[in-house]
Coordinates of C-alpha atoms and ligand atoms in Angstrom, one line a residue:
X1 CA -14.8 13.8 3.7
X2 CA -13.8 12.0 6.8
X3 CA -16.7 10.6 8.5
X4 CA -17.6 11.6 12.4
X5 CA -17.0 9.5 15.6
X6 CA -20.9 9.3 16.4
X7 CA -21.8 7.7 12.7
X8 CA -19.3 4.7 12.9
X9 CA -20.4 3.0 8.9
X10 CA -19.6 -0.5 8.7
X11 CA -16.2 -1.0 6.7
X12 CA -16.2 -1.0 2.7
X13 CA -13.2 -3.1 2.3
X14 CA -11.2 -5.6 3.9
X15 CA -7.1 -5.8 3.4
X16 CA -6.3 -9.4 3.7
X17 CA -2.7 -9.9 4.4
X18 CA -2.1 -13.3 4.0
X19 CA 1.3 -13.8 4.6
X20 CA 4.5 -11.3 4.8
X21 CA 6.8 -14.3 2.4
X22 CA 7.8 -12.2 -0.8
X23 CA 10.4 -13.2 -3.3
X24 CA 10.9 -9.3 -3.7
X25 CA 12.8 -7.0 -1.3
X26 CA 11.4 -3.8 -2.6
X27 CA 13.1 -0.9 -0.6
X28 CA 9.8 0.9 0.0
X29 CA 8.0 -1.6 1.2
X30 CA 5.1 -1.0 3.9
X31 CA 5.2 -4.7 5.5
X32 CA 6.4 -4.0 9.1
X33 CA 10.2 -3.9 9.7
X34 CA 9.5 -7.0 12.0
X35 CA 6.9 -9.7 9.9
X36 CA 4.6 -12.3 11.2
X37 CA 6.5 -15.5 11.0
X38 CA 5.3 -18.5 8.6
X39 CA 4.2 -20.6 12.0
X40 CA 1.8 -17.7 13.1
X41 CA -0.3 -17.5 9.8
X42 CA -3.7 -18.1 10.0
X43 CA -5.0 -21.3 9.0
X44 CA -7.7 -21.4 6.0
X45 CA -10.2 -22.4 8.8
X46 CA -9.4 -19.0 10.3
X47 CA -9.4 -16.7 7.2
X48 CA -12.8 -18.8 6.0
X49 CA -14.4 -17.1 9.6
X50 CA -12.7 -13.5 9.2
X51 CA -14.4 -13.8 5.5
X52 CA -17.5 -14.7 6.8
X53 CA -17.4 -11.9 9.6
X54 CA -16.6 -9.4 7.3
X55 CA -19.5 -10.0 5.0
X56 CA -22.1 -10.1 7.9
X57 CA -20.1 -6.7 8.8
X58 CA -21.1 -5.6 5.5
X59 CA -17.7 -5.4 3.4
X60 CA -18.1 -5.6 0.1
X61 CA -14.8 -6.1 -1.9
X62 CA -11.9 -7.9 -0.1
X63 CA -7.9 -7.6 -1.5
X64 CA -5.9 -10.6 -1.0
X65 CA -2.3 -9.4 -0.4
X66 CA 1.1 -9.6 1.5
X67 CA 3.8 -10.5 1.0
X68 CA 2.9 -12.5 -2.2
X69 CA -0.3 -14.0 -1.4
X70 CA 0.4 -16.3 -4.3
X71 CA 2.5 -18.3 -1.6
X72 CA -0.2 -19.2 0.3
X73 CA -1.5 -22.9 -1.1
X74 CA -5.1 -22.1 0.1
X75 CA -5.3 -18.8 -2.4
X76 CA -7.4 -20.3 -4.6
X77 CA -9.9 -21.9 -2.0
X78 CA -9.9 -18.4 -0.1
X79 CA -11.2 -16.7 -3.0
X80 CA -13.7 -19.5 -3.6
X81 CA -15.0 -18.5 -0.3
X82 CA -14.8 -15.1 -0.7
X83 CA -16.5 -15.3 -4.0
X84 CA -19.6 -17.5 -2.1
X85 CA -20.3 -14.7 0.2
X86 CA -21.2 -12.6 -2.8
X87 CA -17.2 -10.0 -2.2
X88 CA -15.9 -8.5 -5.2
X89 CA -12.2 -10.2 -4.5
X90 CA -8.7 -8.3 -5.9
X91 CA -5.3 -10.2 -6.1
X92 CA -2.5 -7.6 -4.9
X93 CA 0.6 -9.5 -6.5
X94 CA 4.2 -9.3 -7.4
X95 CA 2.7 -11.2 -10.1
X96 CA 5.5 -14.2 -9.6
X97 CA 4.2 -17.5 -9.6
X98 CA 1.1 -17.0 -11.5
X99 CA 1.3 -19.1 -14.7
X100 CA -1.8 -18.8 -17.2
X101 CA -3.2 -22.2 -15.8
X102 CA -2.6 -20.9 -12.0
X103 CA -4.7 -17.8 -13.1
X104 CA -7.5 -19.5 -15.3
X105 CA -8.2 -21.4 -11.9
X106 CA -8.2 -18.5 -9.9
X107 CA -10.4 -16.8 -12.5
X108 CA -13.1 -19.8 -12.0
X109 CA -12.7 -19.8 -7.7
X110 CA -14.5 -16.5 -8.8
X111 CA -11.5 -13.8 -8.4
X112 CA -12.4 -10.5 -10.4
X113 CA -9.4 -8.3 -10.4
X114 CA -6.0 -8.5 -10.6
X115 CA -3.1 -5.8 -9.4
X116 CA 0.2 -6.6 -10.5
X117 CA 3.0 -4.5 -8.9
X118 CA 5.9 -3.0 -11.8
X119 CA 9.2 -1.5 -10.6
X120 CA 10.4 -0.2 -13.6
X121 CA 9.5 -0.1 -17.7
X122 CA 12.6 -1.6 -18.0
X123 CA 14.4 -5.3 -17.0
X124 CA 17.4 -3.9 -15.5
X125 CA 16.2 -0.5 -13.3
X126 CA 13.0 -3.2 -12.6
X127 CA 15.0 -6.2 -11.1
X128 CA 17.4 -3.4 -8.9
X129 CA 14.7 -1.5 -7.1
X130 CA 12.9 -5.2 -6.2
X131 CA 16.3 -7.2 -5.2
X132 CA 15.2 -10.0 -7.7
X133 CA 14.5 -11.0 -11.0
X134 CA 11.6 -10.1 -11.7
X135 CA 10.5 -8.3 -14.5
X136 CA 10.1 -10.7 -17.3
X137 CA 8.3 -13.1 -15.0
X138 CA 5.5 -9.9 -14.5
X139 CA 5.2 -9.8 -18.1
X140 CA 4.3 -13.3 -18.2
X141 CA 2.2 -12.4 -15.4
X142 CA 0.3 -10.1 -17.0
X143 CA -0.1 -12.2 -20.4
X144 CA -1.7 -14.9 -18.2
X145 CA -4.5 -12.2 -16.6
X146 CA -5.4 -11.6 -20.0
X147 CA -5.7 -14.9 -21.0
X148 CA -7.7 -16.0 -18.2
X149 CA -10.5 -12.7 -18.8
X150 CA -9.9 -10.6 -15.7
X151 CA -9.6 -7.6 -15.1
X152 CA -6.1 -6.3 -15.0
X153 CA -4.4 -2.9 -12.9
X154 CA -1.1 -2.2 -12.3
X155 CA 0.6 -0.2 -9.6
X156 CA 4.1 1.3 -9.6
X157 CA 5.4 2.9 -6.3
X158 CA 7.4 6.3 -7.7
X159 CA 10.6 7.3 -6.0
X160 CA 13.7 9.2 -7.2
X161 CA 15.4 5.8 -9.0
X162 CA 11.8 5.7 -11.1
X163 CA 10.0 8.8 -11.3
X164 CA 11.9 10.1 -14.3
X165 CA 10.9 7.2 -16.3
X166 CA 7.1 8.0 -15.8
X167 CA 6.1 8.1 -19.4
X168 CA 8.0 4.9 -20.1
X169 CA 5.3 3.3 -17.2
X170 CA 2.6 4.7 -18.9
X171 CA 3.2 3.4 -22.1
X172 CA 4.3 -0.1 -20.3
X173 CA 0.5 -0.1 -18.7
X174 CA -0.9 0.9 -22.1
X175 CA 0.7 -1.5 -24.0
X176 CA -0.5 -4.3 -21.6
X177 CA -3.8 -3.2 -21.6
X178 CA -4.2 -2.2 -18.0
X179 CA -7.6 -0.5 -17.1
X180 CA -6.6 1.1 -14.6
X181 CA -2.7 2.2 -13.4
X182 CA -2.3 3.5 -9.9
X183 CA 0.9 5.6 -9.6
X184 CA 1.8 5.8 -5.7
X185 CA 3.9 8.5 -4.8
X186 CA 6.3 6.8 -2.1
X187 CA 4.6 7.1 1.2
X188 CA 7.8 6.8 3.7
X189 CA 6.8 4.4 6.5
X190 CA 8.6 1.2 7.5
X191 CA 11.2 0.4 5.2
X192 CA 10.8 3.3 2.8
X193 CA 11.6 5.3 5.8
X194 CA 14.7 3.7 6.4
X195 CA 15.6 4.4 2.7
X196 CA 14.0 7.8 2.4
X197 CA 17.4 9.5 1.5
X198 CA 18.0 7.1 -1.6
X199 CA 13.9 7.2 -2.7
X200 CA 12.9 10.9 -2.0
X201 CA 12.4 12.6 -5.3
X202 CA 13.7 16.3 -5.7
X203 CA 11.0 19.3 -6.4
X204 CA 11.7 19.2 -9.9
X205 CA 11.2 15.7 -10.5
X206 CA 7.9 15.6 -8.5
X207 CA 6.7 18.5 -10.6
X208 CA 7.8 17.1 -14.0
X209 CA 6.3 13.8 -13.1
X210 CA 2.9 15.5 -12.1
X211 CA 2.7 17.3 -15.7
X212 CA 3.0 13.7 -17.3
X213 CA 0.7 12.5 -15.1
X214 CA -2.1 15.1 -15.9
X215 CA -1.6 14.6 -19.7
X216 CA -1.5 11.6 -19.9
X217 CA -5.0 11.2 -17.8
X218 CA -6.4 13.7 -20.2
X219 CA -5.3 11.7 -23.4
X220 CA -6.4 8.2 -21.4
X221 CA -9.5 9.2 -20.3
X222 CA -11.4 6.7 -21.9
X223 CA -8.9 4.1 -22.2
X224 CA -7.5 3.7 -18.4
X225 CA -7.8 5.2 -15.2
X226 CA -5.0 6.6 -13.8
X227 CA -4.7 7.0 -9.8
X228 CA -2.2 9.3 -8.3
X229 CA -1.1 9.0 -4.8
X230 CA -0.2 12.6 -4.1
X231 CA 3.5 13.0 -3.0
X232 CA 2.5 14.5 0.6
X233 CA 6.4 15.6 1.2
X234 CA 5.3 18.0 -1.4
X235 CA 1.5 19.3 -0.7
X236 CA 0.9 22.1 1.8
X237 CA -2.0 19.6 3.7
X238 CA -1.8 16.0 4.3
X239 CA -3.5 13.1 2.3
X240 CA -6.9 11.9 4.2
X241 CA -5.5 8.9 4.6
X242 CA -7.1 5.7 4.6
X243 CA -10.9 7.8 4.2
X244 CA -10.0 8.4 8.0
X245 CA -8.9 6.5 10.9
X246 CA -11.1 3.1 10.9
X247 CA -14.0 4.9 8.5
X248 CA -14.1 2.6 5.8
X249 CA -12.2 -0.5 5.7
X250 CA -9.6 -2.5 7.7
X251 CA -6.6 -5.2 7.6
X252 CA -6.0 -8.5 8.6
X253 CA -2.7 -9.0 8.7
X254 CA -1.0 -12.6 8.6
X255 CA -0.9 -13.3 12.1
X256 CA -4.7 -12.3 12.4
X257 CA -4.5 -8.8 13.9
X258 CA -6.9 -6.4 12.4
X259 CA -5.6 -2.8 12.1
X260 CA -7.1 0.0 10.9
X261 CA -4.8 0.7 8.0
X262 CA -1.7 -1.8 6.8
X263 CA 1.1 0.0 8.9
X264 CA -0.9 1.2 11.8
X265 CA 0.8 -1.8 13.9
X266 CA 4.1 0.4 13.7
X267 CA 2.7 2.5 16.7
X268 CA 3.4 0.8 20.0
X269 CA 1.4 3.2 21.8
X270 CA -1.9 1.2 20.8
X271 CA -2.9 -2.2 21.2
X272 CA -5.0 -3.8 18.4
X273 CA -6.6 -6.8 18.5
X274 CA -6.7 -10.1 16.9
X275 CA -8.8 -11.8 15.7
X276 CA -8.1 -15.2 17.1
X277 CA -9.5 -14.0 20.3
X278 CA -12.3 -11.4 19.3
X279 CA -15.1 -10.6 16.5
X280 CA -14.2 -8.9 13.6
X281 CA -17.2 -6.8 14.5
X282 CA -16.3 -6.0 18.5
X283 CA -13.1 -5.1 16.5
X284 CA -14.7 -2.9 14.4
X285 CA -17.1 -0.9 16.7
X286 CA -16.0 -1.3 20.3
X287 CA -12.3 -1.5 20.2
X288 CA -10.2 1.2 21.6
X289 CA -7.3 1.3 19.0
X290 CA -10.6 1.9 16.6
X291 CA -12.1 4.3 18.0
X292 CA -8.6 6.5 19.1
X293 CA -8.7 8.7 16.1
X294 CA -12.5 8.4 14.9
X295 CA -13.9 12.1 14.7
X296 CA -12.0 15.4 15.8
X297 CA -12.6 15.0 19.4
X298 CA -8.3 13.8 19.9
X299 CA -7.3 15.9 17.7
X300 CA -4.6 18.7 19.0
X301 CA -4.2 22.2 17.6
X302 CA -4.0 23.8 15.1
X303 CA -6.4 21.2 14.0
X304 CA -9.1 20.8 16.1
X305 CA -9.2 24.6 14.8
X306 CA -8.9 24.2 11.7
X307 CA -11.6 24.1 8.7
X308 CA -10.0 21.5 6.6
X309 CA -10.3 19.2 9.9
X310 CA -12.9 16.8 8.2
X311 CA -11.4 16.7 4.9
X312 CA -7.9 15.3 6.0
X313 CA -9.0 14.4 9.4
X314 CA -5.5 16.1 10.7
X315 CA -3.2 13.9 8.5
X316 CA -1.8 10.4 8.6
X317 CA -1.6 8.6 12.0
X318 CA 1.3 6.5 11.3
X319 CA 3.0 9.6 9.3
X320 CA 2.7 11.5 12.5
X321 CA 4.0 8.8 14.7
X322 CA 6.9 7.5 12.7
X323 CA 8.1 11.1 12.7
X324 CA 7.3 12.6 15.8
X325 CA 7.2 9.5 18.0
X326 CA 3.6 11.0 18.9
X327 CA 0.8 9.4 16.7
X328 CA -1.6 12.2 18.1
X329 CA 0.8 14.7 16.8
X330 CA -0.5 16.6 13.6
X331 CA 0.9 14.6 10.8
X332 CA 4.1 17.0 9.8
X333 CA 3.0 16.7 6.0
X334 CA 0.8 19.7 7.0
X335 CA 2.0 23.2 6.5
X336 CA 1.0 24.3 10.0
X337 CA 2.3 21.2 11.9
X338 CA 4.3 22.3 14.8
X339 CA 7.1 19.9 13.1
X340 CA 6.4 20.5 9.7
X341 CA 10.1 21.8 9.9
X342 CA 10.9 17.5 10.0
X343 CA 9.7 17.6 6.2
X344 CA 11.6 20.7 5.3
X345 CA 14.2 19.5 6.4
X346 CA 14.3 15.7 4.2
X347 CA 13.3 17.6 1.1
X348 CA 16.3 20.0 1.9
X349 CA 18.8 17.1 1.8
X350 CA 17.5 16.0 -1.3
X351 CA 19.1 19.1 -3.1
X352 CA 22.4 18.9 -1.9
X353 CA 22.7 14.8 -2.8
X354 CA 22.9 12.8 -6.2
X355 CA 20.0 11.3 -7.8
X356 CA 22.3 8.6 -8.8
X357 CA 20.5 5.3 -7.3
X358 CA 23.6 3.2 -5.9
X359 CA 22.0 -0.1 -5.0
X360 CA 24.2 -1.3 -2.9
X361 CA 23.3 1.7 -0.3
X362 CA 19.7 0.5 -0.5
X363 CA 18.1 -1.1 2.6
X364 CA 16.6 -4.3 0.9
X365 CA 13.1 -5.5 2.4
X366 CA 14.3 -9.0 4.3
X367 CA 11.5 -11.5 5.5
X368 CA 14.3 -12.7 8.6
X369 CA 17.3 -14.0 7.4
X370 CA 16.5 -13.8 3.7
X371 CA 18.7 -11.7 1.3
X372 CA 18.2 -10.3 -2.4
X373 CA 19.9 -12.8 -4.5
X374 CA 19.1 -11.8 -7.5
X375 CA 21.5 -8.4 -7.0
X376 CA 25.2 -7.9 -8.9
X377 CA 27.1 -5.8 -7.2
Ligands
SF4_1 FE1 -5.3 19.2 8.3 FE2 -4.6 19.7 10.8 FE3 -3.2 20.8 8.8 FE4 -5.7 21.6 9.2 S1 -4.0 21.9 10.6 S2 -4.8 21.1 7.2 S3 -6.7 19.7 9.9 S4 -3.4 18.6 9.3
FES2 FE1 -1.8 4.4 8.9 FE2 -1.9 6.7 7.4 S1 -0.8 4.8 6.9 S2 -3.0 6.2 9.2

C-alpha cells in the first residue's frame, strides 16, 4: 500500500551508488544514459556523512552499488562504517574483482549480503548480453561468498535473448546455493529503452517463463526465495514502484544527488538535490522533487478516481515520463492510461520481428568513450 502525503515515514533503505565505472555494458542497464564522471565522485569523507545522516534518518539496511562498486578503493572502509552505525549492508555486484581474500575482508568490515548479477546459465549467451567476459569470473565470484560465510542472492534481468533459458537460471542459482534469486523482468528505462526492440519478450515467452517461475517457487519453498519483478508491458495495472514515490528509501548516486528512486534523475522537469549542499534529511522531508508525487493529491485522472490509487500510487514516474515526456502522466503500463495505446503498440512489434538476438544491433551500456571489448563479431 503506498503510504499518504501527510504520514511522510522516514526511509527504510538507502541505494548507495558509488560510482557509474562498470567493466560490463549490459544493454538493459538503468545507470543514466549520461554518468557521473570519475572526478565528481564523492570522496569517502562524503559517503562517511551521507552514512551517518542516513542512520540518524532512521535507514536501516544500506546497498552499496553502481556501476561496480568493487571499483571504489574505499569499499571495504565504507562498509566498515556502515557496519558501525549498526546498517544491515548489501554488495550489488557484477561480481568481478572479488577474489575469496577481497571478500573474507569485506566479510570482517562487517558486510552481510551479497547480490551477484548473472546474464545467462551459460558462458557464451552470458558474456554477449554483458559486452564482456564475464561469466566464469562470477562463478569464482560466487565460490568466494561462500567461502567467506555470507549470505549470497543472485539477480538476472530477463529479456527476450534470456527468458527462454529460465529453468537453466534456476538450476544455476540452486546449484550455487543462492538463498534467494530475484528474477527482474526488464523494466525499459535508460538504456533498456533504447534497446527495447531487441529485449522485449513476446506474450508467449512471458507466459511460459511465469509457469516456471511459479513451479519452481512451489518446489523451492524452503530452499530459496524467489522474487519476480512483474513484466508490467504485460499486466493490466502498473507495478507500485519503488513502495511509492519517496515512501520508503532513497539513492545517492555517485555524484551525491539523492533521488527518490535510481532513474528518477532521467526527468528534467524536477530538480533534486545533492547532497554536497543539503541534509540528507531536508532532502528527505522538505524537498520539492520529494514531495512531487507523495500522496494522490497530483495525481491526474482516471486515477485520482480510481480505487487501486493507493495500491500502485498511479504507476511508475519515470515509466510515465520516459514515455509520455509527462512524468505526471498516468504511467501507460496501466490499462486505462490515456496512452496505454504506447505499450500496445511495442508488444505489437514484437510479433511481427525475430527473437533471434543479433548482438551487434544491441546498444551496449558505455561509461564515455569505453566500448565492449570482450565482443566477436
Ligand atoms: Fe493505477 Fe491509475 Fe491505472 Fe488506477 S488508473 S490502476 S491508479 S495507474
Ligand atoms: Fe523511478 Fe519507477 S523507476 S518511479
Amino acid at each position: 500500500m503506498i503510504k499518504r502525503s501527510n504520514t511522510i515515514e522516514p526511509p527504510y533503505s538507502l541505494l548507495a551508488e558509488l560510482t557509474h565505472r562498470c567493466p560490463l555494458h549490459c544493454p538493459y542497464c538503468s545507470n543514466p544514459l549520461e554518468m557521473a564522471l570519475q572526478e565528481s565522485e564523492l570522496s569517502t569523507e562524503e559517503w562517511h556523512r551521507v552514512l551517518s545522516e542516513a542512520a540518524d534518518l532512521g535507514v536501516v539496511e544500506v546497498h552499496f552499488s553502481g556501476g561496480e562498486p568493487l571499483l571504489r578503493d574505499d569499499l571495504e572502509n565504507l562498509i566498515r562504517h556502515a557496519d558501525s552505525l549498526e546498517m544491515y549492508t548489501n554488495l550489488i555486484t557484477s561480481g568481478i574483482g572479488l577474489t575469496t581474500e577481497k571478500a573474507i575482508r569485506l566479510r570482517k568490515a562487517g558486510l552481510a549480503n551479497v547480490q551477484i548479477s548473472f546474464q545467462a546459465a551459460d558462458s557464451k549467451l552470458s558474456d554477449i548480453i554483458g559486452g564482456y567476459k564475464a561469466f566464469e569470473k562470477k562463478k569464482e565470484a560466487v565460490k568466494s561468498v561462500k567461502i567467506a560465510e555470507m549470505h549470497l542472492s543472485l539477480n538476472v534481468v530477463l529479456h527476450q535473448m534470456n527468458i527462454d533459458h529460465l529453468d537453466e537460471i534456476i538450476k544455476l542459482a540452486e546449484e550455487m546455493g543462492a538463498e534467494r534469486l530475484e528474477l527482474a523482468n526488464t523494466q525499459y528505462y535508460n538504456w533498456a529503452l533504447l534497446n527495447r526492440e531487441r529485449l522485449l519478450p513476446n506474450k508467449e515467452q512471458i507466459e511460459r517463463a511465469t509457469e516456471i517461475y511459479n513451479e519452481a517457487k512451489a518446489r523451492l519453498e524452503k530452499k530459496m526465495e524467489i522474487i519476480w519483478v512483474i513484466p508490467d508491458y504485460y499486466a493490466s495495472t502498473p507495478k507500485p514502484c519503488m513502495g511509492g514515490w519517496g515512501a520508503i528509501g532513497l539513492t545517492v548516486a555517485p555524484d551525491g544527488v539523492a533521488l527518490p528512486c535510481p532513474t528518477a534523475g532521467m526527468i528534467k522537469a524536477l530538480s533534486f538535490e545533492n547532497i554536497r549542499y543539503s541534509s540528507l534529511k531536508s532532502i528527505w522531508y522538505d524537498s520539492a522533487a520529494f514531495n512531487r508525487f507523495r500522496g494522490d493529491e497530483w495525481m491526474p485522472e482516471p486515477c485520482l478516481s480510481c480505487d487501486l490509487r493507493h495500491e500502485d500510487g498511479g504507476g511508475c514516474r519515470c515509466q510515465a515520463y520516459a514515455l509520455t515526456g509527462d512524468a505526471y502522466a498516468t504511467d501507460p503500463a496501466c490499462r486505462w492510461a490515456p496512452k496505454h495505446h504506447l505499450i500496445e503498440e511495442a508488444i505489437q512489434e514484437t510479433k511481427s520481428k525475430s527473437l533471434i538476438p543479433i548482438s551487434s544491433q544491441l546498444i551496449y551500456r558505455k561509461y564515455l568513450s569505453d566500448k565492449p571489448k570482450a565482443l566477436k563479431k
